[in-house]
mmCIF file of C-alpha atoms in Angstrom:
data_model
loop_
_atom_site.group_PDB
_atom_site.id
_atom_site.type_symbol
_atom_site.label_atom_id
_atom_site.label_comp_id
_atom_site.label_asym_id
_atom_site.label_seq_id
_atom_site.Cartn_x
_atom_site.Cartn_y
_atom_site.Cartn_z
ATOM 1 C CA UNK W 24 156.655 140.516 129.154
ATOM 2 C CA UNK W 25 155.625 140.505 125.951
ATOM 3 C CA UNK W 26 152.676 137.862 126.602
ATOM 4 C CA UNK W 27 151.966 139.866 130.063
ATOM 5 C CA UNK W 28 151.239 143.107 127.603
ATOM 6 C CA UNK W 29 149.173 141.222 125.515
ATOM 7 C CA UNK W 30 146.997 139.851 128.368
ATOM 8 C CA UNK W 31 146.626 143.339 129.413
ATOM 9 C CA UNK W 32 145.329 145.161 126.054
ATOM 10 C CA UNK W 33 143.334 141.926 125.428
ATOM 11 C CA UNK W 34 141.413 142.649 128.530
ATOM 12 C CA UNK W 35 141.527 146.792 128.055
ATOM 13 C CA UNK W 36 139.565 145.883 124.563
ATOM 14 C CA UNK W 37 136.735 143.401 126.433
ATOM 15 C CA UNK W 38 135.914 145.812 128.637
ATOM 16 C CA UNK W 39 135.986 148.818 126.551
ATOM 17 C CA UNK W 40 133.802 147.462 123.625
ATOM 18 C CA UNK W 41 130.954 147.073 125.380
ATOM 19 C CA UNK W 42 130.399 150.578 126.290
ATOM 20 C CA UNK W 43 131.736 151.825 122.752
ATOM 21 C CA UNK W 44 128.749 150.147 121.735
ATOM 22 C CA UNK W 45 126.326 151.216 124.498
ATOM 23 C CA UNK W 46 127.434 154.262 123.767
ATOM 24 C CA UNK W 47 126.317 153.980 119.738
ATOM 25 C CA UNK W 48 123.396 152.547 120.870
ATOM 26 C CA UNK W 49 122.060 155.907 123.227
ATOM 27 C CA UNK W 50 123.484 158.272 120.623
ATOM 28 C CA UNK W 51 120.879 156.453 117.279
ATOM 29 C CA UNK W 52 118.212 156.316 119.640
ATOM 30 C CA UNK W 53 118.116 159.840 120.704
ATOM 31 C CA UNK W 54 119.794 161.289 117.361
ATOM 32 C CA UNK W 55 117.414 160.787 114.207
ATOM 33 C CA UNK W 56 118.575 161.257 110.438
ATOM 34 C CA UNK W 57 116.634 164.211 108.233
ATOM 35 C CA UNK W 58 116.975 164.979 105.178
ATOM 36 C CA UNK W 59 115.726 168.939 104.434
ATOM 37 C CA UNK W 60 114.807 169.085 100.760
ATOM 38 C CA UNK W 61 114.950 172.567 100.342
ATOM 39 C CA UNK W 62 117.122 175.754 101.672
ATOM 40 C CA UNK W 63 114.443 176.772 103.953
ATOM 41 C CA UNK W 64 114.149 180.310 105.456
ATOM 42 C CA UNK W 65 116.652 180.590 108.575
ATOM 43 C CA UNK W 66 114.192 180.709 111.780
ATOM 44 C CA UNK W 67 113.870 176.965 110.766
ATOM 45 C CA UNK W 68 116.921 176.130 110.893
ATOM 46 C CA UNK W 69 118.259 177.174 113.930
ATOM 47 C CA UNK W 70 115.399 175.334 115.236
ATOM 48 C CA UNK W 71 116.329 172.123 113.991
ATOM 49 C CA UNK W 72 120.447 172.623 114.771
ATOM 50 C CA UNK W 73 118.871 174.546 118.493
ATOM 51 C CA UNK W 74 117.402 170.953 118.965
ATOM 52 C CA UNK W 75 119.955 167.970 119.984
ATOM 53 C CA UNK W 76 117.427 166.008 118.346
ATOM 54 C CA UNK W 77 118.441 165.425 115.090
ATOM 55 C CA UNK W 78 120.938 164.801 112.560
ATOM 56 C CA UNK W 79 119.991 166.588 108.749
ATOM 57 C CA UNK W 80 121.227 167.215 105.834
ATOM 58 C CA UNK W 81 120.033 170.013 103.513
ATOM 59 C CA UNK W 82 120.158 170.069 99.739
ATOM 60 C CA UNK W 83 121.725 173.874 100.291
ATOM 61 C CA UNK W 84 120.110 175.517 96.684
ATOM 62 C CA UNK W 85 117.012 178.182 95.961
ATOM 63 C CA UNK W 86 116.365 174.861 93.130
ATOM 64 C CA UNK W 87 114.685 171.851 94.124
ATOM 65 C CA UNK W 88 116.614 168.635 94.860
ATOM 66 C CA UNK W 89 116.984 166.550 90.842
ATOM 67 C CA UNK W 90 114.832 163.708 91.649
ATOM 68 C CA UNK W 91 117.704 161.093 91.310
ATOM 69 C CA UNK W 92 119.412 162.855 93.991
ATOM 70 C CA UNK W 93 116.868 162.773 96.679
ATOM 71 C CA UNK W 94 115.947 159.168 95.490
ATOM 72 C CA UNK W 95 119.067 158.528 96.998
ATOM 73 C CA UNK W 96 119.019 160.653 99.754
ATOM 74 C CA UNK W 97 116.492 160.202 101.255
ATOM 75 C CA UNK W 98 117.570 156.656 102.203
ATOM 76 C CA UNK W 99 117.394 155.325 105.935
ATOM 77 C CA UNK W 100 115.991 157.920 107.064
ATOM 78 C CA UNK W 101 114.083 158.732 109.973
ATOM 79 C CA UNK W 102 111.930 162.174 108.612
ATOM 80 C CA UNK W 103 111.561 164.112 105.470
ATOM 81 C CA UNK W 104 110.829 167.597 105.217
ATOM 82 C CA UNK W 105 110.223 169.312 102.252
ATOM 83 C CA UNK W 106 108.128 172.537 100.178
ATOM 84 C CA UNK W 107 105.839 171.372 97.216
ATOM 85 C CA UNK W 108 107.664 171.089 94.596
ATOM 86 C CA UNK W 109 109.022 167.392 95.602
ATOM 87 C CA UNK W 110 106.402 164.812 94.513
ATOM 88 C CA UNK W 111 105.868 162.482 97.981
ATOM 89 C CA UNK W 112 104.911 159.460 95.996
ATOM 90 C CA UNK W 113 105.636 155.591 96.458
ATOM 91 C CA UNK W 114 108.503 155.975 94.819
ATOM 92 C CA UNK W 115 110.407 158.727 97.530
ATOM 93 C CA UNK W 116 107.879 156.162 100.660
ATOM 94 C CA UNK W 117 110.350 153.366 99.038
ATOM 95 C CA UNK W 118 113.258 154.320 98.680
ATOM 96 C CA UNK W 119 112.948 155.882 102.648
ATOM 97 C CA UNK W 120 112.369 152.804 103.516
ATOM 98 C CA UNK W 121 110.613 151.761 106.806
ATOM 99 C CA UNK W 122 112.737 154.035 109.376
ATOM 100 C CA UNK W 123 110.569 157.416 107.864
ATOM 101 C CA UNK W 124 108.237 157.681 110.505
ATOM 102 C CA UNK W 125 107.552 161.734 110.438
ATOM 103 C CA UNK W 126 106.905 164.309 107.176
ATOM 104 C CA UNK W 127 107.348 167.929 107.599
ATOM 105 C CA UNK W 128 105.866 169.959 104.457
ATOM 106 C CA UNK W 129 106.512 173.576 104.140
ATOM 107 C CA UNK W 130 102.778 174.320 102.400
ATOM 108 C CA UNK W 131 99.489 174.790 103.610
ATOM 109 C CA UNK W 132 98.573 172.546 100.351
ATOM 110 C CA UNK W 133 99.048 168.581 100.444
ATOM 111 C CA UNK W 134 98.812 167.682 96.950
ATOM 112 C CA UNK W 135 101.605 167.155 95.926
ATOM 113 C CA UNK W 136 102.181 164.189 98.464
ATOM 114 C CA UNK W 137 99.682 160.738 97.811
ATOM 115 C CA UNK W 138 97.945 160.531 100.692
ATOM 116 C CA UNK W 139 97.098 156.625 99.998
ATOM 117 C CA UNK W 140 100.452 155.991 99.824
ATOM 118 C CA UNK W 141 101.372 157.669 102.785
ATOM 119 C CA UNK W 142 99.756 155.444 105.472
ATOM 120 C CA UNK W 143 98.959 152.706 103.473
ATOM 121 C CA UNK W 144 99.065 148.992 104.388
ATOM 122 C CA UNK W 145 99.987 145.907 102.410
ATOM 123 C CA UNK W 146 99.770 142.255 103.492
ATOM 124 C CA UNK W 147 102.631 139.843 102.832
ATOM 125 C CA UNK W 148 103.327 136.898 101.892
ATOM 126 C CA UNK W 149 102.636 135.105 105.239
ATOM 127 C CA UNK W 150 99.252 137.677 105.814
ATOM 128 C CA UNK W 151 101.661 139.571 108.125
ATOM 129 C CA UNK W 152 100.093 143.814 108.051
ATOM 130 C CA UNK W 153 102.524 146.004 107.028
ATOM 131 C CA UNK W 154 101.660 149.953 107.886
ATOM 132 C CA UNK W 155 103.310 152.608 106.335
ATOM 133 C CA UNK W 156 101.786 154.716 109.319
ATOM 134 C CA UNK W 157 103.652 158.216 108.703
ATOM 135 C CA UNK W 158 102.576 161.373 110.671
ATOM 136 C CA UNK W 159 102.457 164.461 107.835
ATOM 137 C CA UNK W 160 103.201 168.208 109.596
ATOM 138 C CA UNK W 161 102.354 171.026 107.149
ATOM 139 C CA UNK W 162 101.920 174.678 107.568
ATOM 140 C CA UNK W 163 98.632 176.310 107.831
ATOM 141 C CA UNK W 164 97.285 179.698 109.616
ATOM 142 C CA UNK W 165 100.963 180.671 109.840
ATOM 143 C CA UNK W 166 100.585 182.421 106.024
ATOM 144 C CA UNK W 167 96.504 183.190 105.813
ATOM 145 C CA UNK W 168 97.982 187.040 106.089
ATOM 146 C CA UNK W 169 100.311 187.358 103.793
ATOM 147 C CA UNK W 170 98.697 185.217 100.997
ATOM 148 C CA UNK W 171 94.851 187.261 102.218
ATOM 149 C CA UNK W 172 97.068 190.816 101.060
ATOM 150 C CA UNK W 173 98.183 189.545 97.917
ATOM 151 C CA UNK W 174 95.623 188.114 96.767
ATOM 152 C CA UNK W 175 93.989 191.936 97.132
ATOM 153 C CA UNK W 176 96.203 193.520 95.585
ATOM 154 C CA UNK W 177 96.474 191.040 92.999
ATOM 155 C CA UNK W 178 92.562 191.939 92.297
ATOM 156 C CA UNK W 179 92.896 195.441 92.519
ATOM 157 C CA UNK W 180 95.763 195.072 90.322
ATOM 158 C CA UNK W 181 93.425 193.085 88.196
ATOM 159 C CA UNK W 182 90.576 195.375 87.937
ATOM 160 C CA UNK W 183 92.260 198.855 87.971
ATOM 161 C CA UNK W 184 95.027 197.609 85.158
ATOM 162 C CA UNK W 185 97.928 199.242 86.752
ATOM 163 C CA UNK W 186 100.569 196.207 84.799
ATOM 164 C CA UNK W 187 98.387 198.203 81.290
ATOM 165 C CA UNK W 188 98.896 201.408 82.557
ATOM 166 C CA UNK W 189 102.314 201.144 83.752
ATOM 167 C CA UNK W 190 103.290 199.938 80.526
ATOM 168 C CA UNK W 191 101.771 202.420 78.157
ATOM 169 C CA UNK W 192 104.007 205.630 80.730
ATOM 170 C CA UNK W 193 106.827 203.592 80.212
ATOM 171 C CA UNK W 194 106.608 203.242 76.628
ATOM 172 C CA UNK W 195 104.814 206.307 75.215
ATOM 173 C CA UNK W 196 101.092 205.698 75.225
ATOM 174 C CA UNK W 197 100.401 208.323 77.726
ATOM 175 C CA UNK W 198 99.269 211.236 75.732
ATOM 176 C CA UNK W 199 95.931 213.692 76.208
ATOM 177 C CA UNK W 200 94.229 212.618 78.908
ATOM 178 C CA UNK W 201 90.757 210.430 77.831
ATOM 179 C CA UNK W 202 87.484 209.912 78.928
ATOM 180 C CA UNK W 203 87.898 205.711 79.110
ATOM 181 C CA UNK W 204 91.057 205.282 78.786
ATOM 182 C CA UNK W 205 92.093 202.543 81.048
ATOM 183 C CA UNK W 206 88.958 202.043 82.947
ATOM 184 C CA UNK W 207 88.592 199.268 84.645
ATOM 185 C CA UNK W 208 85.846 198.281 87.798
ATOM 186 C CA UNK W 209 85.151 199.281 91.207
ATOM 187 C CA UNK W 210 84.477 197.161 94.102
ATOM 188 C CA UNK W 211 81.902 199.463 96.019
ATOM 189 C CA UNK W 212 78.832 198.474 94.951
ATOM 190 C CA UNK W 213 80.015 195.193 93.843
ATOM 191 C CA UNK W 214 79.170 191.406 94.681
ATOM 192 C CA UNK W 215 82.220 189.136 95.520
ATOM 193 C CA UNK W 216 82.555 185.506 95.344
ATOM 194 C CA UNK W 217 84.627 182.700 96.997
ATOM 195 C CA UNK W 218 84.765 179.520 95.793
ATOM 196 C CA UNK W 219 86.454 177.456 98.991
ATOM 197 C CA UNK W 220 84.858 179.858 102.159
ATOM 198 C CA UNK W 221 88.146 178.668 104.362
ATOM 199 C CA UNK W 222 90.624 180.944 106.522
ATOM 200 C CA UNK W 223 91.839 183.201 103.448
ATOM 201 C CA UNK W 224 88.815 183.316 101.636
ATOM 202 C CA UNK W 225 87.083 184.542 105.425
ATOM 203 C CA UNK W 226 91.088 186.972 105.459
ATOM 204 C CA UNK W 227 90.208 188.342 102.064
ATOM 205 C CA UNK W 228 86.771 189.293 102.522
ATOM 206 C CA UNK W 229 87.476 191.468 105.441
ATOM 207 C CA UNK W 230 89.834 192.853 103.731
ATOM 208 C CA UNK W 231 87.532 193.969 100.891
ATOM 209 C CA UNK W 232 84.938 195.050 103.137
ATOM 210 C CA UNK W 233 86.400 198.632 104.134
ATOM 211 C CA UNK W 234 86.446 199.127 99.922
ATOM 212 C CA UNK W 235 82.667 198.793 100.284
ATOM 213 C CA UNK W 236 81.640 195.345 99.170
ATOM 214 C CA UNK W 237 77.579 195.276 98.421
ATOM 215 C CA UNK W 238 77.423 191.539 99.038
ATOM 216 C CA UNK W 239 79.632 188.070 100.123
ATOM 217 C CA UNK W 240 78.458 185.033 98.632
ATOM 218 C CA UNK W 241 80.068 182.074 98.471
ATOM 219 C CA UNK W 242 80.143 178.461 97.906
ATOM 220 C CA UNK W 243 81.669 175.158 99.010
ATOM 221 C CA UNK W 244 80.530 170.896 99.501
ATOM 222 C CA UNK W 245 78.593 172.449 102.109
ATOM 223 C CA UNK W 246 76.866 175.287 103.635
ATOM 224 C CA UNK W 247 79.547 176.693 106.491
ATOM 225 C CA UNK W 248 76.819 178.887 108.350
ATOM 226 C CA UNK W 249 79.883 179.728 111.068
ATOM 227 C CA UNK W 250 82.230 181.024 108.950
ATOM 228 C CA UNK W 251 80.056 182.479 106.475
ATOM 229 C CA UNK W 252 78.199 184.925 109.855
ATOM 230 C CA UNK W 253 81.605 186.925 109.936
ATOM 231 C CA UNK W 254 81.437 187.783 107.170
ATOM 232 C CA UNK W 255 77.971 187.768 106.194
ATOM 233 C CA UNK W 256 77.813 185.465 103.287
ATOM 234 C CA UNK W 257 75.014 184.580 101.130
ATOM 235 C CA UNK W 258 75.730 180.084 100.694
ATOM 236 C CA UNK W 259 74.953 179.789 96.981
ATOM 237 C CA UNK W 260 75.237 177.439 94.151
ATOM 238 C CA UNK W 261 78.060 176.992 91.857
ATOM 239 C CA UNK W 262 75.791 178.617 88.630
ATOM 240 C CA UNK W 263 74.744 181.243 91.280
ATOM 241 C CA UNK W 264 78.278 181.981 92.467
ATOM 242 C CA UNK W 265 79.410 182.612 88.576
ATOM 243 C CA UNK W 266 75.887 184.285 87.343
ATOM 244 C CA UNK W 267 76.264 186.805 90.603
ATOM 245 C CA UNK W 268 79.719 187.576 91.460
ATOM 246 C CA UNK W 269 81.772 190.610 89.587
ATOM 247 C CA UNK W 270 85.142 189.529 91.357
ATOM 248 C CA UNK W 271 85.532 185.409 92.081
ATOM 249 C CA UNK W 272 87.833 184.823 93.951
ATOM 250 C CA UNK W 273 89.875 181.057 93.919
ATOM 251 C CA UNK W 274 90.060 179.689 97.264
ATOM 252 C CA UNK W 275 89.694 176.248 97.731
ATOM 253 C CA UNK W 276 92.866 173.053 97.889
ATOM 254 C CA UNK W 277 93.263 170.874 94.926
ATOM 255 C CA UNK W 278 91.513 167.173 95.299
ATOM 256 C CA UNK W 279 90.433 164.785 92.484
ATOM 257 C CA UNK W 280 87.403 166.798 92.658
ATOM 258 C CA UNK W 281 88.431 170.702 91.989
ATOM 259 C CA UNK W 282 90.688 169.596 89.294
ATOM 260 C CA UNK W 283 89.529 171.678 86.607
ATOM 261 C CA UNK W 284 86.670 172.966 88.320
ATOM 262 C CA UNK W 285 86.829 176.805 86.914
ATOM 263 C CA UNK W 286 86.416 175.492 83.261
ATOM 264 C CA UNK W 287 83.915 176.636 79.975
ATOM 265 C CA UNK W 288 80.812 175.896 81.841
ATOM 266 C CA UNK W 289 81.604 178.399 84.583
ATOM 267 C CA UNK W 290 83.326 181.472 82.980
ATOM 268 C CA UNK W 291 80.643 181.132 80.285
ATOM 269 C CA UNK W 292 78.314 182.257 82.866
ATOM 270 C CA UNK W 293 79.934 184.898 84.200
ATOM 271 C CA UNK W 294 78.946 188.773 83.289
ATOM 272 C CA UNK W 295 81.757 190.334 80.754
ATOM 273 C CA UNK W 296 82.367 192.586 83.311
ATOM 274 C CA UNK W 297 83.266 189.632 85.774
ATOM 275 C CA UNK W 298 87.425 189.609 87.191
ATOM 276 C CA UNK W 299 88.456 185.777 87.802
ATOM 277 C CA UNK W 300 91.447 185.981 90.837
ATOM 278 C CA UNK W 301 93.236 183.059 91.987
ATOM 279 C CA UNK W 302 95.923 182.200 94.349
ATOM 280 C CA UNK W 303 94.982 178.538 95.590
ATOM 281 C CA UNK W 304 96.568 175.886 93.208
ATOM 282 C CA UNK W 305 96.927 175.627 89.907
ATOM 283 C CA UNK W 306 95.225 172.511 88.467
ATOM 284 C CA UNK W 307 91.901 173.873 89.460
ATOM 285 C CA UNK W 308 91.531 175.979 86.709
ATOM 286 C CA UNK W 309 91.290 174.642 82.883
ATOM 287 C CA UNK W 310 93.788 177.368 81.564
ATOM 288 C CA UNK W 311 92.911 176.469 77.971
ATOM 289 C CA UNK W 312 89.571 177.882 78.124
ATOM 290 C CA UNK W 313 90.693 180.478 80.712
ATOM 291 C CA UNK W 314 92.493 181.712 77.672
ATOM 292 C CA UNK W 315 89.105 181.736 75.794
ATOM 293 C CA UNK W 316 86.794 183.635 77.992
ATOM 294 C CA UNK W 317 89.384 185.802 78.225
ATOM 295 C CA UNK W 318 90.259 186.808 74.181
ATOM 296 C CA UNK W 319 86.744 186.541 73.421
ATOM 297 C CA UNK W 320 85.674 189.308 76.295
ATOM 298 C CA UNK W 321 83.620 186.036 78.203
ATOM 299 C CA UNK W 322 85.355 187.938 80.862
ATOM 300 C CA UNK W 323 87.210 190.766 81.691
ATOM 301 C CA UNK W 324 90.116 190.582 83.239
ATOM 302 C CA UNK W 325 91.886 187.248 85.167
ATOM 303 C CA UNK W 326 94.546 187.847 88.213
ATOM 304 C CA UNK W 327 96.348 184.408 88.697
ATOM 305 C CA UNK W 328 99.703 183.412 91.339
ATOM 306 C CA UNK W 329 99.410 180.030 90.519
ATOM 307 C CA UNK W 330 99.167 178.019 86.750
ATOM 308 C CA UNK W 331 99.928 174.885 85.738
ATOM 309 C CA UNK W 332 103.191 174.046 85.355
ATOM 310 C CA UNK W 333 105.332 175.558 87.578
ATOM 311 C CA UNK W 334 106.461 177.818 85.809
ATOM 312 C CA UNK W 335 104.615 178.613 83.290
ATOM 313 C CA UNK W 336 106.338 178.825 80.120
ATOM 314 C CA UNK W 337 106.911 182.091 78.461
ATOM 315 C CA UNK W 338 105.012 181.044 75.309
ATOM 316 C CA UNK W 339 101.895 180.501 76.763
ATOM 317 C CA UNK W 340 99.128 181.679 75.289
ATOM 318 C CA UNK W 341 97.340 183.189 78.298
ATOM 319 C CA UNK W 342 101.464 186.021 78.547
ATOM 320 C CA UNK W 343 100.337 186.841 75.585
ATOM 321 C CA UNK W 344 96.799 188.783 76.718
ATOM 322 C CA UNK W 345 96.797 192.041 78.655
ATOM 323 C CA UNK W 346 94.007 191.636 80.446
ATOM 324 C CA UNK W 347 95.508 188.270 82.367
ATOM 325 C CA UNK W 348 98.150 189.037 84.701
ATOM 326 C CA UNK W 349 99.794 186.630 85.942
ATOM 327 C CA UNK W 350 102.520 186.172 89.245
ATOM 328 C CA UNK W 351 105.078 183.302 90.278
ATOM 329 C CA UNK W 352 103.278 181.965 92.930
ATOM 330 C CA UNK W 353 104.296 184.787 95.375
ATOM 331 C CA UNK W 354 101.179 184.713 97.962
ATOM 332 C CA UNK W 355 102.777 183.782 101.325
ATOM 333 C CA UNK W 356 106.191 185.405 99.930
ATOM 334 C CA UNK W 357 107.208 187.886 103.368
ATOM 335 C CA UNK W 358 109.512 187.924 105.237
ATOM 336 C CA UNK W 359 107.572 186.853 108.062
ATOM 337 C CA UNK W 360 105.492 184.360 106.950
ATOM 338 C CA UNK W 361 108.477 182.519 104.870
ATOM 339 C CA UNK W 362 109.973 182.436 108.170
ATOM 340 C CA UNK W 363 107.426 181.848 110.346
ATOM 341 C CA UNK W 364 106.317 178.770 107.742
ATOM 342 C CA UNK W 365 109.991 177.632 108.383
ATOM 343 C CA UNK W 366 109.545 177.233 112.370
ATOM 344 C CA UNK W 367 106.313 175.295 111.605
ATOM 345 C CA UNK W 368 107.915 173.322 109.238
ATOM 346 C CA UNK W 369 109.969 172.434 111.858
ATOM 347 C CA UNK W 370 108.688 172.065 115.505
ATOM 348 C CA UNK W 371 106.101 169.860 113.437
ATOM 349 C CA UNK W 372 109.014 167.698 112.401
ATOM 350 C CA UNK W 373 110.506 167.466 115.578
ATOM 351 C CA UNK W 374 107.155 166.668 117.767
ATOM 352 C CA UNK W 375 106.185 163.815 115.028
ATOM 353 C CA UNK W 376 109.557 162.306 116.068
ATOM 354 C CA UNK W 377 109.284 162.578 119.317
ATOM 355 C CA UNK W 378 105.470 161.270 119.047
ATOM 356 C CA UNK W 379 104.156 163.659 120.395
ATOM 357 C CA UNK W 380 101.475 165.927 119.042
ATOM 358 C CA UNK W 381 102.423 168.016 116.022
ATOM 359 C CA UNK W 382 101.799 172.217 116.489
ATOM 360 C CA UNK W 383 99.929 171.271 113.185
ATOM 361 C CA UNK W 384 99.251 168.020 111.523
ATOM 362 C CA UNK W 385 97.394 166.761 108.973
ATOM 363 C CA UNK W 386 95.337 163.942 109.931
ATOM 364 C CA UNK W 387 95.105 161.062 106.661
#
């Protein structure tokens, strides 16, 4: 009897084992491992949960995942959903390994991504070529309205000295009416310059037009006549942009070419009544040169939603200036926009893992 039962058990193991392995292979082939580097808005997470396509692990915090933890968690993942605080470089990609095929960033900017490393090819010792071939999704367009609105708000706050005025009202500085106290600069009959004419630049101009702006001018790597026609903007050189602008809004991406492009050379050519606004990336501005321009009266004021580094240390000289308004990188911070960004990031990731076109893919 014992021999008979043992034989039956062996037969059962032989029969069941291939089915179990097969089931495992099927599961592994249909469910991808994903790491999400931040607590993202709920719409994106819900899309991932309901897809049935991924098994994801989440760094469930508003604060960035520590680098050492990130390097551990990405090992062997098929996909990565990140935000702009994560530096995606050779170290991280090597730590992830060859399974990583899709990266989705919840941002319109991509200066935190090492594009050469993402598309890198290598030759091994037997001259076989390996490609990382990692596809990248990002989230442009969905934040255009929110960024444009914030830019206009920051421009008006800076030019009409609203932060100063609020402080005076709170601290007893509000005395009798005075003829030139807290006077600022109007948009009516002004020239507005845009550095980097894209969707956001157009959206800003469209919102400023009802303020009776006299003229829009712009500069870019090349003229963009189709976009410029929408707002009747004139293409000018960088020097002319500086000289003519009463208000100068920076809307360009951060690239090696635009790194520090707003520097002493630009500020020295601007009017001493000009207002400088940056809602793009902190790296496009030389902050030491900006401090000098503001503190010496070379320009009238500056409004910044982005700085280098972020957060800007509270003892930074720019914080000592009354004519500099600094916000903590909140241009896209509306509930509608942040949820739309997370949803687009999730859909980019899922489409990439399926080998399908992403809704918004960055062409490397």
